[in-house]
Amino acid sequence: MLFKYSAAILALSLVAAPAAARTPPPAGIWANPHNTVHVTFKRCRDAICGTVVWASRTAIEDAQRGGVDQLVGEELFRDFVEDEPGRWSGEVFIPDVGQTVSGTITQIDARTLVGEGCMFAGFGCKTQSWKRIK
């Protein structure tokens, strides 16, 4: 009898675990550390993406030097999928150098998002703390 209850509890926990482990994606508008770029995160296909909705003159000029003519509308965060609760992995486009790198975003709390990307297999890594503005 104890085995039947244990098996039922185990089966129930396996069904409930994926739903409990999912964290809502970081939807909304987020600002980079220098408040020079605002990105809106939303569902895109089967993942989440982040698209520039506002950029300062300096950010626009830096992006143009990297070969990006139109920064506003550019998708900086691409195909991010949740690989553990509150942490997503995907590709980050860096407009001022015109390169795409692997990266992660981790939602620390409702207003803080930490992004990390590395240029070369764990080298040239950079971490930024983004703040929700809307």
XYZ file of N, CA and C in Angstrom:
402
model
N 0.824 -1.197 0.000
C 0.000 0.000 0.000
C 0.868 1.261 0.000
N 1.924 1.268 0.811
C 2.824 2.416 0.859
C 3.454 2.650 -0.512
N 3.792 1.556 -1.205
C 4.375 1.666 -2.536
C 3.423 2.364 -3.498
N 2.123 2.040 -3.434
C 1.135 2.661 -4.320
C 1.068 4.163 -4.092
N 1.066 4.579 -2.818
C 1.018 6.016 -2.519
C 2.301 6.711 -2.968
N 3.436 6.067 -2.737
C 4.718 6.648 -3.154
C 4.775 6.803 -4.666
N 4.309 5.778 -5.380
C 4.304 5.840 -6.842
C 3.370 6.939 -7.334
N 2.219 7.085 -6.692
C 1.263 8.128 -7.094
C 1.836 9.516 -6.842
N 2.485 9.692 -5.702
C 3.088 10.999 -5.383
C 4.215 11.306 -6.358
N 5.045 10.305 -6.659
C 6.130 10.507 -7.613
C 5.580 10.885 -8.983
N 4.558 10.190 -9.447
C 3.964 10.494 -10.753
C 3.387 11.901 -10.771
N 2.700 12.278 -9.705
C 2.124 13.625 -9.626
C 3.214 14.685 -9.624
N 4.309 14.438 -8.900
C 5.380 15.437 -8.849
C 6.070 15.576 -10.201
N 6.182 14.498 -10.952
C 6.797 14.576 -12.276
C 5.931 15.361 -13.246
N 4.619 15.264 -13.100
C 3.707 16.017 -13.960
C 3.703 17.486 -13.564
N 3.729 17.773 -12.274
C 3.640 19.153 -11.791
C 4.959 19.896 -11.907
N 6.082 19.202 -11.865
C 7.388 19.865 -11.846
C 7.632 20.780 -13.035
N 7.373 20.357 -14.297
C 7.643 21.266 -15.406
C 6.840 22.559 -15.328
N 5.601 22.496 -14.893
C 4.790 23.711 -14.798
C 5.319 24.621 -13.711
N 5.736 24.038 -12.583
C 6.238 24.847 -11.479
C 7.597 25.447 -11.814
N 8.391 24.752 -12.616
C 9.741 25.213 -12.921
C 9.763 26.363 -13.920
N 8.728 26.526 -14.698
C 8.713 27.572 -15.718
C 8.619 28.941 -15.071
N 9.430 29.843 -15.529
C 9.408 31.218 -15.061
C 8.863 32.075 -16.191
N 7.985 33.027 -15.891
C 7.497 33.880 -16.974
C 8.670 34.595 -17.645
N 8.654 34.697 -18.963
C 9.743 35.393 -19.651
C 9.765 36.871 -19.273
N 10.908 37.505 -19.421
C 11.048 38.914 -19.022
C 10.380 39.865 -20.009
N 9.058 39.832 -20.073
C 8.321 40.708 -20.988
C 8.408 42.151 -20.504
N 8.222 43.077 -21.427
C 8.245 44.493 -21.086
C 9.408 45.205 -21.740
N 9.618 46.450 -21.319
C 10.702 47.267 -21.878
C 11.797 47.394 -20.830
N 13.029 47.145 -21.263
C 14.193 47.121 -20.377
C 15.259 48.085 -20.895
N 15.979 48.735 -19.969
C 17.045 49.683 -20.320
C 18.403 49.078 -19.983
N 19.377 49.325 -20.865
C 20.737 48.857 -20.599
C 21.353 49.693 -19.460
N 22.532 49.322 -18.955
C 23.105 50.009 -17.791
C 23.296 51.517 -17.957
N 23.593 51.982 -19.158
C 23.816 53.421 -19.386
C 22.562 54.137 -19.866
N 21.449 53.404 -19.931
C 20.172 53.956 -20.395
C 20.294 54.573 -21.794
N 21.082 53.915 -22.650
C 21.254 54.392 -24.023
C 20.475 53.547 -25.029
N 19.984 52.391 -24.575
C 19.206 51.503 -25.437
C 18.050 50.935 -24.614
N 16.849 50.959 -25.197
C 15.677 50.329 -24.587
C 15.237 49.194 -25.497
N 15.022 48.032 -24.890
C 14.662 46.826 -25.633
C 13.346 46.286 -25.090
N 12.458 45.885 -25.989
C 11.232 45.220 -25.558
C 11.400 43.716 -25.760
N 11.124 42.969 -24.697
C 11.178 41.515 -24.756
C 9.770 40.984 -24.941
N 9.647 39.995 -25.829
C 8.343 39.370 -26.066
C 8.560 37.990 -26.672
N 7.480 37.233 -26.740
C 7.540 35.915 -27.375
C 7.761 36.082 -28.876
N 8.672 35.294 -29.408
C 8.939 35.240 -30.847
C 9.071 33.764 -31.214
N 8.207 33.328 -32.065
C 8.210 31.910 -32.437
C 8.080 31.071 -31.161
N 8.963 30.121 -30.943
C 8.918 29.274 -29.742
C 9.911 29.741 -28.683
N 10.301 30.993 -28.736
C 11.318 31.521 -27.829
C 10.934 32.948 -27.436
N 11.889 33.678 -26.868
C 11.686 35.106 -26.633
C 12.786 35.868 -27.349
N 12.470 37.101 -27.697
C 13.450 37.945 -28.368
C 13.361 39.348 -27.784
N 14.376 40.132 -28.056
C 14.408 41.505 -27.570
C 14.766 42.442 -28.706
N 13.893 43.412 -28.965
C 14.045 44.332 -30.091
C 14.199 45.756 -29.580
N 15.115 46.502 -30.175
C 15.359 47.894 -29.777
C 14.143 48.745 -30.133
N 13.627 49.470 -29.130
C 12.490 50.369 -29.359
C 12.899 51.835 -29.210
N 14.066 52.084 -28.614
C 14.592 53.447 -28.485
C 16.096 53.355 -28.310
N 16.820 54.322 -28.862
C 18.274 54.380 -28.696
C 18.713 55.838 -28.678
N 19.719 56.122 -27.868
C 20.273 57.476 -27.802
C 21.080 57.757 -29.068
N 21.380 59.003 -29.289
C 22.190 59.401 -30.446
C 23.535 58.670 -30.414
N 24.167 58.589 -29.241
C 25.462 57.916 -29.110
C 25.357 56.441 -29.496
N 24.329 55.756 -29.022
C 24.148 54.337 -29.350
C 23.920 54.149 -30.847
N 23.154 55.043 -31.442
C 22.896 54.973 -32.886
C 24.191 55.157 -33.666
N 25.003 56.137 -33.267
C 26.282 56.382 -33.952
C 27.240 55.208 -33.776
N 27.291 54.628 -32.564
C 28.142 53.452 -32.333
C 27.705 52.289 -33.219
N 26.402 52.072 -33.326
C 25.876 50.990 -34.164
C 26.202 51.233 -35.636
N 26.112 52.479 -36.078
C 26.439 52.797 -37.472
C 27.901 52.491 -37.764
N 28.785 52.770 -36.807
C 30.203 52.427 -36.988
C 30.394 50.908 -37.080
N 29.488 50.146 -36.467
C 29.547 48.685 -36.536
C 28.838 48.115 -37.754
N 28.274 48.990 -38.590
C 27.628 48.540 -39.820
C 26.118 48.411 -39.744
N 25.504 48.881 -38.656
C 24.048 48.809 -38.498
C 23.463 50.172 -38.831
N 22.717 50.245 -39.927
C 22.147 51.523 -40.358
C 20.983 51.971 -39.491
N 20.142 51.028 -39.069
C 18.918 51.352 -38.331
C 18.907 50.558 -37.026
N 19.328 51.164 -35.916
C 19.378 50.457 -34.635
C 17.982 50.198 -34.074
N 17.115 51.203 -34.112
C 15.746 51.005 -33.628
C 15.054 50.013 -34.562
N 14.512 48.961 -33.979
C 13.906 47.881 -34.758
C 14.815 46.667 -34.890
N 16.067 46.822 -34.538
C 17.026 45.710 -34.614
C 16.764 44.718 -33.474
N 16.760 43.434 -33.798
C 16.578 42.390 -32.787
C 17.950 42.069 -32.187
N 18.159 42.473 -30.922
C 19.445 42.246 -30.260
C 19.502 40.881 -29.578
N 18.383 40.449 -29.003
C 18.312 39.166 -28.303
C 17.471 38.231 -29.160
N 18.082 37.115 -29.578
C 17.436 36.238 -30.554
C 17.306 34.806 -30.036
N 16.122 34.249 -30.228
C 15.875 32.825 -29.961
C 16.301 32.381 -28.561
N 15.899 33.127 -27.559
C 16.222 32.760 -26.181
C 15.204 31.757 -25.666
N 15.705 30.616 -25.180
C 14.857 29.576 -24.607
C 15.293 29.337 -23.166
N 14.313 29.016 -22.339
C 14.605 28.803 -20.920
C 15.328 27.473 -20.746
N 16.534 27.518 -20.174
C 17.270 26.283 -19.941
C 17.276 25.884 -18.471
N 16.873 26.791 -17.610
C 16.606 26.496 -16.207
C 15.707 27.615 -15.699
N 15.021 27.421 -14.582
C 14.072 28.450 -14.130
C 14.715 29.837 -14.003
N 14.153 30.797 -14.729
C 14.631 32.173 -14.666
C 15.867 32.478 -15.487
N 16.350 31.509 -16.268
C 17.564 31.711 -17.075
C 17.295 31.236 -18.501
N 17.579 32.116 -19.461
C 17.357 31.818 -20.873
C 18.676 31.916 -21.622
N 18.849 31.109 -22.641
C 20.044 31.130 -23.484
C 19.638 31.356 -24.929
N 20.488 32.082 -25.644
C 20.227 32.353 -27.049
C 21.394 33.089 -27.663
N 21.091 33.936 -28.630
C 22.125 34.713 -29.314
C 21.908 36.194 -29.067
N 23.016 36.906 -28.899
C 22.983 38.350 -28.678
C 23.713 39.020 -29.832
N 23.032 39.942 -30.495
C 23.670 40.724 -31.555
C 24.250 41.982 -30.920
N 25.553 42.212 -31.148
C 26.235 43.391 -30.603
C 26.410 44.376 -31.752
N 25.552 45.402 -31.818
C 25.529 46.271 -32.997
C 26.794 47.096 -33.213
N 27.470 47.515 -32.143
C 28.636 48.377 -32.355
C 29.849 47.627 -32.901
N 29.829 46.285 -32.874
C 30.891 45.508 -33.512
C 30.344 44.624 -34.632
N 29.019 44.627 -34.808
C 28.399 43.863 -35.886
C 28.553 42.364 -35.751
N 28.575 41.848 -34.511
C 28.754 40.417 -34.293
C 27.621 39.839 -33.458
N 27.374 38.556 -33.665
C 26.405 37.810 -32.869
C 27.168 36.807 -32.021
N 26.839 36.757 -30.724
C 27.513 35.862 -29.790
C 26.471 35.065 -29.012
N 26.900 33.966 -28.430
C 26.031 33.203 -27.533
C 25.903 33.975 -26.235
N 24.721 33.912 -25.638
C 24.536 34.637 -24.394
C 23.442 34.054 -23.537
N 23.354 34.584 -22.333
C 22.298 34.197 -21.402
C 21.674 35.454 -20.814
N 20.433 35.325 -20.400
C 19.789 36.362 -19.603
C 19.179 35.662 -18.395
N 19.363 36.271 -17.245
C 18.843 35.727 -15.998
C 18.011 36.800 -15.331
N 16.772 36.476 -15.027
C 15.914 37.447 -14.353
C 16.144 37.311 -12.854
N 16.743 38.352 -12.265
C 17.081 38.367 -10.847
C 15.838 38.637 -10.006
N 15.063 39.624 -10.434
C 13.796 39.951 -9.786
C 12.920 40.629 -10.831
N 11.778 41.162 -10.425
C 10.824 41.741 -11.383
C 11.393 42.931 -12.142
N 12.431 43.584 -11.613
C 12.971 44.787 -12.239
C 14.419 44.648 -12.715
N 15.045 43.488 -12.527
C 16.463 43.330 -12.856
C 16.692 42.100 -13.719
N 17.417 42.316 -14.803
C 17.754 41.266 -15.754
C 19.260 41.343 -15.983
N 19.964 40.239 -15.825
C 21.406 40.218 -16.048
C 21.680 39.449 -17.332
N 22.378 40.115 -18.255
C 22.742 39.490 -19.519
C 24.235 39.247 -19.571
N 24.626 38.122 -20.170
C 26.040 37.822 -20.333
C 26.260 37.247 -21.719
N 27.343 37.687 -22.344
C 27.716 37.165 -23.648
C 29.222 37.089 -23.754
N 29.721 36.122 -24.526
C 31.161 35.929 -24.685
C 31.508 35.941 -26.170
N 32.553 36.665 -26.504
C 32.971 36.790 -27.902
C 33.561 35.486 -28.448
N 34.439 34.827 -27.678
C 35.134 33.640 -28.171
C 35.150 32.549 -27.110
N 34.276 31.574 -27.213
C 34.281 30.375 -26.355
C 34.708 30.657 -24.918
N 34.000 31.536 -24.257
C 34.295 31.827 -22.856
C 35.286 32.953 -22.637
N 35.780 33.558 -23.707
C 36.715 34.680 -23.580
C 36.040 35.954 -24.058
N 36.503 37.086 -23.576
C 35.914 38.364 -23.963
C 34.477 38.479 -23.495
N 34.207 37.964 -22.299
C 32.837 37.965 -21.773
C 32.491 39.313 -21.154
N 31.216 39.645 -21.236
C 30.728 40.886 -20.652
C 29.382 40.603 -19.993
N 29.186 41.185 -18.832
C 27.930 41.051 -18.102
C 27.326 42.431 -17.929
N 26.025 42.535 -18.146
C 25.312 43.807 -17.972
C 24.054 43.570 -17.154
N 23.727 44.546 -16.327
C 22.494 44.504 -15.551
C 21.506 45.476 -16.184
N 20.388 44.951 -16.669
C 19.349 45.754 -17.310
C 18.220 45.989 -16.318
N 17.560 47.135 -16.422
C 16.455 47.483 -15.524
C 15.154 47.606 -16.311
N 14.077 47.065 -15.733
C 12.757 47.185 -16.358
C 12.295 48.633 -16.216
N 11.843 49.220 -17.328
C 11.323 50.587 -17.273
C 9.829 50.634 -17.568
N 9.290 49.545 -18.075
C 7.855 49.493 -18.371
C 7.382 48.068 -18.466
